[in-house]
Amino acid sequence: MTGVGEQSAALRRLVERLDDTADVLVAVRRALAAAWDDPAGREWADRLDLVRRATDRLAAAASAEREQLDAAPDPAAPDPAASGPAGPGPAWPTATPPPPTGTRTTDRRGVVTPLLPPLDPHPDR
């Protein structure tokens, strides 16, 4: 996907699919509760409730992300404020980049093996 519109449409389809999944989970829970009315059935129904709530949370998060995408400007569109005197391009073509922030290393390169202290040839003395 390249455009914001395509991403927004994909998120909308995802929200619809998650809503459908939540509806199916509710139906399965109802059928399970009707057919299996004992502690094990209630335990499975509670597990299905947890899965449905997680599905609802995912749908809400995807919907919020879609709304943010719809509200944000399209990054593929040219920014009129970033055009220089010769047309589109950086506003300050002579700006210098920031200095490097890395740290210098020593001149020692390659694999370095640890040196162990010499062994005492006579440990009992």
PDB file of C-alpha atoms in Angstrom:
ATOM      1  CA  MET A   1       0.000   0.000   0.000  1.00  0.00           C
ATOM      2  CA  THR A   2       1.322   3.355  -0.868  1.00  0.00           C
ATOM      3  CA  GLY A   3      -1.321   5.984  -0.268  1.00  0.00           C
ATOM      4  CA  VAL A   4      -3.038   7.127   2.869  1.00  0.00           C
ATOM      5  CA  GLY A   5      -6.390   6.457   1.211  1.00  0.00           C
ATOM      6  CA  GLU A   6      -5.483   2.820   0.580  1.00  0.00           C
ATOM      7  CA  GLN A   7      -4.293   2.387   4.168  1.00  0.00           C
ATOM      8  CA  SER A   8      -7.470   3.964   5.463  1.00  0.00           C
ATOM      9  CA  ALA A   9      -9.602   1.657   3.315  1.00  0.00           C
ATOM     10  CA  ALA A  10      -7.642  -1.387   4.523  1.00  0.00           C
ATOM     11  CA  LEU A  11      -8.138  -0.342   8.139  1.00  0.00           C
ATOM     12  CA  ARG A  12     -11.867   0.166   7.500  1.00  0.00           C
ATOM     13  CA  ARG A  13     -12.078  -3.380   6.085  1.00  0.00           C
ATOM     14  CA  LEU A  14     -10.153  -4.676   9.103  1.00  0.00           C
ATOM     15  CA  VAL A  15     -12.581  -2.981  11.501  1.00  0.00           C
ATOM     16  CA  GLU A  16     -15.534  -4.466   9.618  1.00  0.00           C
ATOM     17  CA  ARG A  17     -13.946  -7.945   9.754  1.00  0.00           C
ATOM     18  CA  LEU A  18     -13.228  -7.579  13.493  1.00  0.00           C
ATOM     19  CA  ASP A  19     -16.820  -6.466  14.118  1.00  0.00           C
ATOM     20  CA  ASP A  20     -18.060  -9.523  12.219  1.00  0.00           C
ATOM     21  CA  THR A  21     -15.743 -11.721  14.279  1.00  0.00           C
ATOM     22  CA  ALA A  22     -17.090 -10.231  17.520  1.00  0.00           C
ATOM     23  CA  ASP A  23     -20.649 -10.970  16.368  1.00  0.00           C
ATOM     24  CA  VAL A  24     -19.700 -14.588  15.613  1.00  0.00           C
ATOM     25  CA  LEU A  25     -18.069 -14.912  19.033  1.00  0.00           C
ATOM     26  CA  VAL A  26     -21.259 -13.689  20.717  1.00  0.00           C
ATOM     27  CA  ALA A  27     -23.314 -16.250  18.783  1.00  0.00           C
ATOM     28  CA  VAL A  28     -20.892 -19.065  19.652  1.00  0.00           C
ATOM     29  CA  ARG A  29     -20.980 -18.040  23.316  1.00  0.00           C
ATOM     30  CA  ARG A  30     -24.781 -18.092  23.361  1.00  0.00           C
ATOM     31  CA  ALA A  31     -24.880 -21.534  21.737  1.00  0.00           C
ATOM     32  CA  LEU A  32     -22.235 -22.810  24.137  1.00  0.00           C
ATOM     33  CA  ALA A  33     -24.067 -21.457  27.184  1.00  0.00           C
ATOM     34  CA  ALA A  34     -27.311 -23.067  26.018  1.00  0.00           C
ATOM     35  CA  ALA A  35     -25.771 -26.458  25.280  1.00  0.00           C
ATOM     36  CA  TRP A  36     -23.194 -26.743  28.051  1.00  0.00           C
ATOM     37  CA  ASP A  37     -24.637 -25.448  31.330  1.00  0.00           C
ATOM     38  CA  ASP A  38     -22.029 -26.554  33.847  1.00  0.00           C
ATOM     39  CA  PRO A  39     -18.799 -25.092  35.309  1.00  0.00           C
ATOM     40  CA  ALA A  40     -16.725 -26.130  32.278  1.00  0.00           C
ATOM     41  CA  GLY A  41     -19.221 -24.501  29.909  1.00  0.00           C
ATOM     42  CA  ARG A  42     -19.203 -21.301  31.957  1.00  0.00           C
ATOM     43  CA  GLU A  43     -15.394 -21.324  31.890  1.00  0.00           C
ATOM     44  CA  TRP A  44     -15.383 -21.594  28.097  1.00  0.00           C
ATOM     45  CA  ALA A  45     -18.024 -18.871  27.858  1.00  0.00           C
ATOM     46  CA  ASP A  46     -15.833 -16.613  30.002  1.00  0.00           C
ATOM     47  CA  ARG A  47     -12.866 -17.329  27.716  1.00  0.00           C
ATOM     48  CA  LEU A  48     -14.962 -16.429  24.687  1.00  0.00           C
ATOM     49  CA  ASP A  49     -15.919 -13.171  26.414  1.00  0.00           C
ATOM     50  CA  LEU A  50     -12.226 -12.369  26.849  1.00  0.00           C
ATOM     51  CA  VAL A  51     -11.557 -13.046  23.162  1.00  0.00           C
ATOM     52  CA  ARG A  52     -14.542 -10.896  22.156  1.00  0.00           C
ATOM     53  CA  ARG A  53     -13.355  -8.010  24.345  1.00  0.00           C
ATOM     54  CA  ALA A  54      -9.856  -8.280  22.841  1.00  0.00           C
ATOM     55  CA  THR A  55     -11.429  -8.230  19.374  1.00  0.00           C
ATOM     56  CA  ASP A  56     -13.396  -5.107  20.317  1.00  0.00           C
ATOM     57  CA  ARG A  57     -10.200  -3.431  21.562  1.00  0.00           C
ATOM     58  CA  LEU A  58      -8.394  -4.265  18.319  1.00  0.00           C
ATOM     59  CA  ALA A  59     -11.292  -2.883  16.283  1.00  0.00           C
ATOM     60  CA  ALA A  60     -11.299   0.331  18.346  1.00  0.00           C
ATOM     61  CA  ALA A  61      -7.531   0.740  17.919  1.00  0.00           C
ATOM     62  CA  ALA A  62      -7.741   0.174  14.152  1.00  0.00           C
ATOM     63  CA  SER A  63     -10.645   2.604  13.899  1.00  0.00           C
ATOM     64  CA  ALA A  64      -8.715   5.264  15.841  1.00  0.00           C
ATOM     65  CA  GLU A  65      -5.688   4.778  13.585  1.00  0.00           C
ATOM     66  CA  ARG A  66      -7.903   5.105  10.502  1.00  0.00           C
ATOM     67  CA  GLU A  67      -9.347   8.359  11.866  1.00  0.00           C
ATOM     68  CA  GLN A  68      -5.819   9.682  12.448  1.00  0.00           C
ATOM     69  CA  LEU A  69      -4.861   8.762   8.887  1.00  0.00           C
ATOM     70  CA  ASP A  70      -7.947  10.504   7.535  1.00  0.00           C
ATOM     71  CA  ALA A  71      -7.206  13.638   9.586  1.00  0.00           C
ATOM     72  CA  ALA A  72      -3.495  13.817   8.666  1.00  0.00           C
ATOM     73  CA  PRO A  73      -2.369  15.415   5.404  1.00  0.00           C
ATOM     74  CA  ASP A  74      -1.272  13.069   2.646  1.00  0.00           C
ATOM     75  CA  PRO A  75       2.549  12.792   2.770  1.00  0.00           C
ATOM     76  CA  ALA A  76       2.636  12.087  -0.982  1.00  0.00           C
ATOM     77  CA  ALA A  77       1.154  15.515  -1.712  1.00  0.00           C
ATOM     78  CA  PRO A  78       3.719  18.282  -2.302  1.00  0.00           C
ATOM     79  CA  ASP A  79       4.128  20.686   0.599  1.00  0.00           C
ATOM     80  CA  PRO A  80       3.736  24.275  -0.644  1.00  0.00           C
ATOM     81  CA  ALA A  81       5.779  25.608   2.277  1.00  0.00           C
ATOM     82  CA  ALA A  82       8.770  23.447   1.297  1.00  0.00           C
ATOM     83  CA  SER A  83       9.265  24.933  -2.130  1.00  0.00           C
ATOM     84  CA  GLY A  84      12.350  27.015  -2.770  1.00  0.00           C
ATOM     85  CA  PRO A  85      12.913  29.793  -5.296  1.00  0.00           C
ATOM     86  CA  ALA A  86      13.461  27.263  -8.109  1.00  0.00           C
ATOM     87  CA  GLY A  87      10.289  25.283  -7.402  1.00  0.00           C
ATOM     88  CA  PRO A  88       9.720  22.192  -5.323  1.00  0.00           C
ATOM     89  CA  GLY A  89      12.603  21.296  -3.088  1.00  0.00           C
ATOM     90  CA  PRO A  90      14.027  22.244   0.256  1.00  0.00           C
ATOM     91  CA  ALA A  91      13.384  25.794   1.418  1.00  0.00           C
ATOM     92  CA  TRP A  92      17.029  26.186   2.479  1.00  0.00           C
ATOM     93  CA  PRO A  93      19.185  24.410  -0.106  1.00  0.00           C
ATOM     94  CA  THR A  94      22.418  25.648   1.528  1.00  0.00           C
ATOM     95  CA  ALA A  95      21.630  24.359   5.020  1.00  0.00           C
ATOM     96  CA  THR A  96      24.370  22.209   6.481  1.00  0.00           C
ATOM     97  CA  PRO A  97      23.576  18.870   8.044  1.00  0.00           C
ATOM     98  CA  PRO A  98      24.053  18.440  11.777  1.00  0.00           C
ATOM     99  CA  PRO A  99      27.438  17.233  12.974  1.00  0.00           C
ATOM    100  CA  PRO A 100      27.944  13.504  13.482  1.00  0.00           C
ATOM    101  CA  THR A 101      27.054  12.298  16.944  1.00  0.00           C
ATOM    102  CA  GLY A 102      29.020   9.041  16.919  1.00  0.00           C
ATOM    103  CA  THR A 103      31.894   8.264  19.233  1.00  0.00           C
ATOM    104  CA  ARG A 104      35.410   7.625  18.070  1.00  0.00           C
ATOM    105  CA  THR A 105      36.862   4.168  18.457  1.00  0.00           C
ATOM    106  CA  THR A 106      40.423   3.120  19.068  1.00  0.00           C
ATOM    107  CA  ASP A 107      42.684   2.039  16.243  1.00  0.00           C
ATOM    108  CA  ARG A 108      42.495  -1.534  17.478  1.00  0.00           C
ATOM    109  CA  ARG A 109      40.498  -3.610  14.988  1.00  0.00           C
ATOM    110  CA  GLY A 110      39.644  -7.262  14.444  1.00  0.00           C
ATOM    111  CA  VAL A 111      39.051 -10.134  16.810  1.00  0.00           C
ATOM    112  CA  VAL A 112      40.483  -9.709  20.288  1.00  0.00           C
ATOM    113  CA  THR A 113      40.887 -12.790  22.458  1.00  0.00           C
ATOM    114  CA  PRO A 114      40.888 -12.405  26.213  1.00  0.00           C
ATOM    115  CA  LEU A 115      44.221 -12.917  27.930  1.00  0.00           C
ATOM    116  CA  LEU A 116      44.162 -15.129  30.998  1.00  0.00           C
ATOM    117  CA  PRO A 117      46.628 -14.701  33.849  1.00  0.00           C
ATOM    118  CA  PRO A 118      49.475 -17.224  33.849  1.00  0.00           C
ATOM    119  CA  LEU A 119      48.812 -20.410  35.797  1.00  0.00           C
ATOM    120  CA  ASP A 120      50.870 -21.158  38.891  1.00  0.00           C
ATOM    121  CA  PRO A 121      52.917 -24.262  38.010  1.00  0.00           C
ATOM    122  CA  HIS A 122      53.078 -25.282  41.680  1.00  0.00           C
ATOM    123  CA  PRO A 123      49.642 -24.653  43.261  1.00  0.00           C
ATOM    124  CA  ASP A 124      50.461 -26.619  46.449  1.00  0.00           C
ATOM    125  CA  ARG A 125      53.286 -24.293  47.585  1.00  0.00           C
TER     126      ARG A 125
END
